[in-house]
Coordinates of C-alpha atoms in Angstrom, one line a residue:
M1 CA 26.8 -58.3 68.9
S2 CA 23.3 -59.6 69.0
A3 CA 22.6 -62.1 66.2
D4 CA 19.6 -60.9 64.1
A5 CA 16.0 -60.0 64.2
L6 CA 14.8 -63.6 64.5
N7 CA 17.4 -64.4 67.2
P8 CA 18.3 -61.1 68.8
L9 CA 19.9 -62.5 71.9
Y10 CA 23.6 -62.2 72.7
P11 CA 25.6 -65.4 72.3
A12 CA 25.3 -68.1 75.0
I13 CA 27.6 -67.6 77.9
A14 CA 28.5 -69.6 81.0
P15 CA 28.8 -68.1 84.5
Y16 CA 32.2 -67.2 85.7
R17 CA 31.0 -67.7 89.3
T18 CA 28.2 -69.5 91.0
G19 CA 27.2 -70.0 94.7
Q20 CA 24.7 -71.1 97.2
L21 CA 23.3 -68.6 99.7
P22 CA 21.6 -69.9 102.8
V23 CA 19.0 -67.3 103.8
D24 CA 17.3 -69.1 106.7
D25 CA 16.9 -72.6 108.2
I26 CA 14.8 -73.7 105.2
H27 CA 15.9 -72.0 102.1
T28 CA 19.2 -71.9 100.2
L29 CA 19.4 -69.9 97.0
Y30 CA 21.4 -70.6 93.9
W31 CA 23.1 -67.6 92.3
E32 CA 25.4 -66.9 89.4
E33 CA 27.4 -64.1 87.8
C34 CA 28.1 -63.8 84.1
G35 CA 29.7 -61.3 81.7
N36 CA 32.3 -58.8 82.8
P37 CA 33.3 -59.1 86.5
D38 CA 34.3 -55.4 86.4
G39 CA 31.2 -54.3 84.4
V40 CA 28.1 -52.4 85.3
P41 CA 25.9 -54.5 87.6
A42 CA 22.6 -55.8 86.3
L43 CA 20.1 -58.0 88.3
F44 CA 17.9 -60.4 86.5
L45 CA 14.6 -61.4 88.2
H46 CA 12.8 -64.5 86.8
G47 CA 9.1 -64.9 86.6
G48 CA 6.6 -67.2 88.2
P49 CA 6.8 -67.0 91.2
G50 CA 8.7 -70.2 91.1
A51 CA 9.7 -70.5 87.4
G52 CA 13.4 -70.3 87.9
L53 CA 16.3 -69.4 85.6
S54 CA 17.1 -70.5 82.1
P55 CA 20.6 -70.2 80.5
Q56 CA 19.0 -67.9 77.9
H57 CA 18.2 -65.3 80.6
R58 CA 21.9 -64.4 80.6
Q59 CA 21.7 -63.3 76.9
F60 CA 19.7 -60.1 77.3
F61 CA 22.8 -58.2 78.3
D62 CA 26.0 -57.3 76.5
P63 CA 28.5 -59.5 78.4
A64 CA 31.4 -57.2 77.7
Y65 CA 29.7 -54.4 79.5
Y66 CA 27.5 -55.9 82.2
R67 CA 28.2 -57.8 85.3
I68 CA 25.1 -59.9 85.1
V69 CA 23.7 -61.3 88.4
L70 CA 21.0 -64.0 88.3
F71 CA 19.5 -66.1 91.1
D72 CA 16.7 -68.6 91.6
Q73 CA 14.2 -67.3 94.1
R74 CA 13.0 -69.2 97.1
G75 CA 11.6 -72.6 96.1
A76 CA 12.6 -72.2 92.4
G77 CA 15.0 -73.7 90.0
Q78 CA 18.3 -74.8 91.6
S79 CA 17.4 -73.2 95.0
T80 CA 16.3 -75.7 97.6
P81 CA 13.9 -77.0 98.7
L82 CA 12.0 -76.9 95.3
G83 CA 8.4 -75.7 95.6
E84 CA 8.7 -74.8 99.3
A85 CA 6.0 -72.3 100.3
L86 CA 7.0 -72.0 104.0
E87 CA 8.9 -68.7 104.7
N88 CA 8.3 -67.6 101.2
T89 CA 6.9 -64.0 100.9
T90 CA 7.6 -60.9 98.8
D91 CA 9.2 -59.2 101.7
L92 CA 11.6 -62.1 102.2
L93 CA 12.4 -62.2 98.5
I94 CA 13.3 -58.5 98.8
H95 CA 15.5 -59.2 101.8
D96 CA 17.2 -62.0 99.8
I97 CA 18.0 -59.6 97.0
E98 CA 19.6 -57.3 99.5
R99 CA 21.5 -60.2 101.1
L100 CA 22.9 -61.1 97.7
R101 CA 23.8 -57.6 96.7
E102 CA 25.7 -57.1 100.0
Q103 CA 27.5 -60.4 99.6
L104 CA 28.6 -59.5 96.1
G105 CA 29.7 -56.0 97.1
I106 CA 27.4 -54.2 94.7
A107 CA 26.3 -50.7 95.5
Q108 CA 23.6 -50.3 92.8
W109 CA 22.3 -52.2 89.9
L110 CA 20.0 -52.1 86.9
V111 CA 17.0 -54.2 87.7
F112 CA 15.5 -56.3 84.9
G113 CA 12.3 -58.4 85.4
G114 CA 9.4 -59.7 83.4
S115 CA 6.0 -61.1 84.5
W116 CA 6.3 -61.9 88.2
G117 CA 9.9 -60.6 87.8
S118 CA 8.3 -57.2 87.0
T119 CA 6.2 -57.5 90.2
L120 CA 9.3 -58.2 92.3
A121 CA 11.4 -55.6 90.5
L122 CA 8.8 -52.9 91.4
A123 CA 8.4 -54.1 95.0
Y124 CA 12.2 -54.2 95.5
G125 CA 12.7 -50.8 93.8
E126 CA 10.0 -49.2 95.9
A127 CA 11.6 -50.7 99.1
H128 CA 15.2 -49.8 98.1
P129 CA 15.2 -47.1 95.4
E130 CA 18.7 -46.0 96.4
R131 CA 20.0 -49.4 95.2
C132 CA 18.6 -49.1 91.7
T133 CA 20.0 -47.3 88.7
G134 CA 16.9 -48.1 86.5
F135 CA 14.5 -50.7 85.4
V136 CA 13.8 -52.9 82.4
L137 CA 10.2 -54.3 82.9
R138 CA 8.3 -56.7 80.7
G139 CA 4.9 -58.3 80.7
I140 CA 3.7 -56.3 83.7
F141 CA 2.0 -58.1 86.5
L142 CA 0.8 -56.0 89.4
C143 CA -0.7 -59.0 91.3
T144 CA -4.1 -57.4 91.8
R145 CA -7.2 -59.5 92.5
S146 CA -8.5 -58.8 89.0
E147 CA -5.3 -60.1 87.4
I148 CA -5.4 -63.2 89.5
D149 CA -9.0 -63.8 88.6
W150 CA -8.2 -63.3 84.9
F151 CA -5.4 -65.9 85.0
L152 CA -7.7 -68.5 86.7
N153 CA -10.8 -67.8 84.7
G154 CA -10.5 -65.1 82.0
I155 CA -7.8 -66.8 79.9
R156 CA -10.4 -69.4 78.8
L157 CA -12.0 -66.8 76.5
F158 CA -8.8 -67.0 74.4
F159 CA -7.5 -70.5 75.2
P160 CA -10.6 -72.6 75.9
Q161 CA -9.0 -76.0 75.2
E162 CA -6.0 -75.2 77.5
H163 CA -8.4 -74.0 80.2
A164 CA -10.5 -77.1 79.8
R165 CA -7.4 -79.2 80.5
F166 CA -6.6 -77.0 83.5
V167 CA -9.9 -77.7 85.1
A168 CA -10.3 -81.3 84.0
D169 CA -9.3 -82.8 87.3
I170 CA -11.4 -80.4 89.4
P171 CA -15.0 -81.5 90.1
E172 CA -17.7 -79.2 88.9
T173 CA -18.7 -78.5 92.4
E174 CA -15.2 -76.9 93.1
R175 CA -14.8 -74.9 89.9
G176 CA -16.4 -71.8 91.4
N177 CA -13.1 -71.2 93.3
L178 CA -10.3 -72.7 91.2
L179 CA -7.6 -71.2 93.4
Q180 CA -8.9 -72.9 96.5
A181 CA -9.5 -76.1 94.6
Y182 CA -5.9 -76.1 93.4
A183 CA -4.6 -75.2 96.8
R184 CA -6.2 -78.2 98.3
R185 CA -4.4 -80.4 95.8
L186 CA -1.1 -78.5 95.7
F187 CA -0.6 -78.5 99.5
S188 CA -2.4 -81.7 100.5
G189 CA 0.6 -83.4 101.9
N190 CA 0.3 -86.1 99.3
P191 CA 3.4 -85.7 97.1
A192 CA 1.9 -87.4 94.1
E193 CA -1.2 -85.3 94.2
N194 CA 0.9 -82.2 94.7
M195 CA 3.0 -83.0 91.7
R196 CA 0.1 -83.8 89.4
A197 CA -1.7 -80.5 90.3
A198 CA 1.5 -78.5 90.0
R199 CA 2.4 -79.9 86.6
T200 CA -1.1 -79.3 85.3
W201 CA -1.1 -75.7 86.5
S202 CA 2.3 -75.0 85.0
R203 CA 1.5 -76.6 81.7
Y204 CA -1.6 -74.4 81.5
E205 CA 0.5 -71.3 81.8
G206 CA 3.1 -72.6 79.4
S207 CA 0.4 -73.2 76.8
C208 CA -0.7 -69.6 76.8
L209 CA 2.6 -67.7 76.7
H210 CA 3.1 -67.1 72.9
L211 CA 1.3 -65.4 70.1
L212 CA 1.7 -68.6 68.0
P213 CA 1.7 -72.1 69.5
H214 CA 5.0 -73.5 71.1
P215 CA 4.0 -76.9 72.4
E216 CA 7.6 -77.7 73.4
V217 CA 7.4 -74.8 75.9
A218 CA 4.2 -76.1 77.4
E219 CA 5.9 -79.5 77.8
T220 CA 8.9 -77.9 79.5
F221 CA 6.6 -76.0 81.8
G222 CA 4.7 -79.2 82.6
S223 CA 7.9 -81.1 83.6
A224 CA 8.5 -82.0 87.2
A225 CA 11.6 -79.7 87.4
V226 CA 9.6 -76.6 86.4
G227 CA 6.1 -77.5 87.4
L228 CA 6.5 -78.1 91.1
G229 CA 8.1 -74.7 91.7
L230 CA 5.8 -72.8 89.4
G231 CA 2.6 -74.4 90.2
R232 CA 2.9 -74.4 94.0
L233 CA 4.4 -71.0 94.4
E234 CA 2.1 -69.2 92.0
A235 CA -0.8 -70.6 93.9
H236 CA 0.8 -69.7 97.2
Y237 CA 1.4 -66.1 96.1
F238 CA -2.0 -65.8 94.6
L239 CA -3.7 -67.0 97.8
H240 CA -1.9 -64.2 99.7
D241 CA -2.3 -61.4 97.0
A242 CA 1.5 -61.6 96.7
F243 CA 1.7 -60.3 100.3
L244 CA 1.0 -56.8 98.9
S245 CA -1.9 -54.5 99.7
E246 CA -4.3 -53.9 96.8
D247 CA -2.6 -51.9 94.1
Q248 CA 0.4 -51.2 96.3
L249 CA 2.9 -51.2 93.4
V250 CA 1.0 -48.4 91.6
R251 CA 0.3 -46.4 94.7
N252 CA 4.0 -46.4 95.7
V253 CA 5.5 -45.7 92.2
D254 CA 6.4 -42.1 93.3
R255 CA 9.3 -43.8 95.2
I256 CA 11.0 -44.7 91.9
R257 CA 9.6 -42.2 89.4
H258 CA 12.9 -40.3 89.4
L259 CA 14.7 -43.4 88.0
P260 CA 14.9 -44.3 84.3
A261 CA 12.7 -47.2 83.2
V262 CA 11.3 -48.9 80.1
I263 CA 8.0 -50.9 80.1
I264 CA 7.8 -53.5 77.3
Q265 CA 4.5 -55.2 76.7
G266 CA 3.1 -57.7 74.2
R267 CA -0.1 -56.5 72.5
Y268 CA -1.6 -60.0 72.6
D269 CA -0.3 -61.0 76.1
V270 CA -3.1 -63.1 77.5
V271 CA -1.3 -64.1 80.7
C272 CA -0.6 -60.6 81.8
P273 CA -3.0 -58.4 79.7
P274 CA -1.7 -55.0 78.5
V275 CA -4.1 -53.0 80.7
S276 CA -1.7 -53.5 83.7
A277 CA 1.3 -52.2 81.8
W278 CA -0.8 -49.2 80.7
R279 CA -2.0 -48.5 84.3
L280 CA 1.7 -48.6 85.4
H281 CA 2.7 -46.2 82.7
E282 CA -0.2 -43.8 83.5
A283 CA 1.1 -43.7 87.1
W284 CA 4.7 -43.4 85.8
P285 CA 4.6 -41.3 82.6
E286 CA 8.3 -40.7 82.7
A287 CA 8.9 -44.3 81.9
S288 CA 9.3 -45.3 78.3
F289 CA 6.3 -47.4 77.1
Q290 CA 6.6 -49.8 74.2
M291 CA 3.8 -52.0 72.9
I292 CA 5.1 -54.9 70.8
E293 CA 2.4 -55.4 68.2
D294 CA 3.2 -59.0 67.2
A295 CA 3.8 -60.6 70.6
G296 CA 2.2 -62.5 73.4
H297 CA 3.7 -62.8 76.9
A298 CA 7.0 -64.7 76.5
A299 CA 10.3 -62.8 76.9
F300 CA 11.6 -64.8 73.9
E301 CA 9.0 -63.6 71.4
P302 CA 11.3 -62.0 68.8
G303 CA 9.8 -58.5 69.1
I304 CA 9.9 -58.5 72.9
A305 CA 13.5 -59.9 73.0
S306 CA 14.6 -57.3 70.6
A307 CA 13.0 -54.5 72.6
L308 CA 14.6 -55.9 75.9
I309 CA 18.0 -56.0 74.4
A310 CA 17.6 -52.5 72.8
A311 CA 16.7 -51.3 76.3
T312 CA 19.8 -52.7 78.0
N313 CA 21.9 -51.4 75.1
Q314 CA 20.5 -48.0 75.4
F315 CA 21.1 -47.9 79.1
K316 CA 24.7 -49.0 78.3
R317 CA 25.1 -46.2 75.7
D318 CA 23.4 -43.4 77.5
G319 CA 23.2 -44.3 81.1
T320 CA 19.4 -43.7 80.7
L321 CA 16.4 -45.3 79.2

């Protein structure tokens, strides 16, 4: 049973199996399985790109019912090398998911993703709809140019102090293109400069996730372990429009419209504003759409976490969302 409204997550669990999956000459992915080895498969896709897994991510699913598969994407978390942008594209991440599915002998799975995880869930589903039983999507990010510009510049309208810290190390002459300014520092070949820029980028995002302040989250995001993967890979994917054509995920939604889905969005999500979730729902009216009125972006906002668990539980009960 989930605990309560303030802590709706299922109890903490440990993986029953973990592994390392080499996917090319550069990257090796960490993966784990939790819950019921004979249960209904569910795939968790973390955010970022590059944010990596947290043990709490295992707790959105009933462990008695689901066979929960989680992995750190290229360059993230316990996958190696951390923060590596070479051979790191959306198509390759989709290929990695298929490699992992085949290795684990899974025919189909429920796909669960938030923020960048929703981006990857949609891209994967549209590439392989026959492998998906449904989708639980949160904090929708379609990786359009307007969303990227909002992240870099628009957030300052709501978080001016955090944005001021984000740009503090960037000379005034470079602030007209913050993405390029950060790219020069994140990929300069100077490890100390790379790390400083990555941690500043990551702390900026971590400071803007919640409806109410959570400074401990910002500090975690600004750590070396999280910052290098998140800062470098978000910039890398933003520089390449996530290796998607403009509005590709909305244009191709017909490939997955026949599958059950729920879209969960925080009303006051400043990182991924609700307009993107609404645009996705307009293109996919069959999907359930839930606006959480007292939440920002983070998956662990109580209202969002409750809605996510309700979605996985409804799928468990009904086989549909």
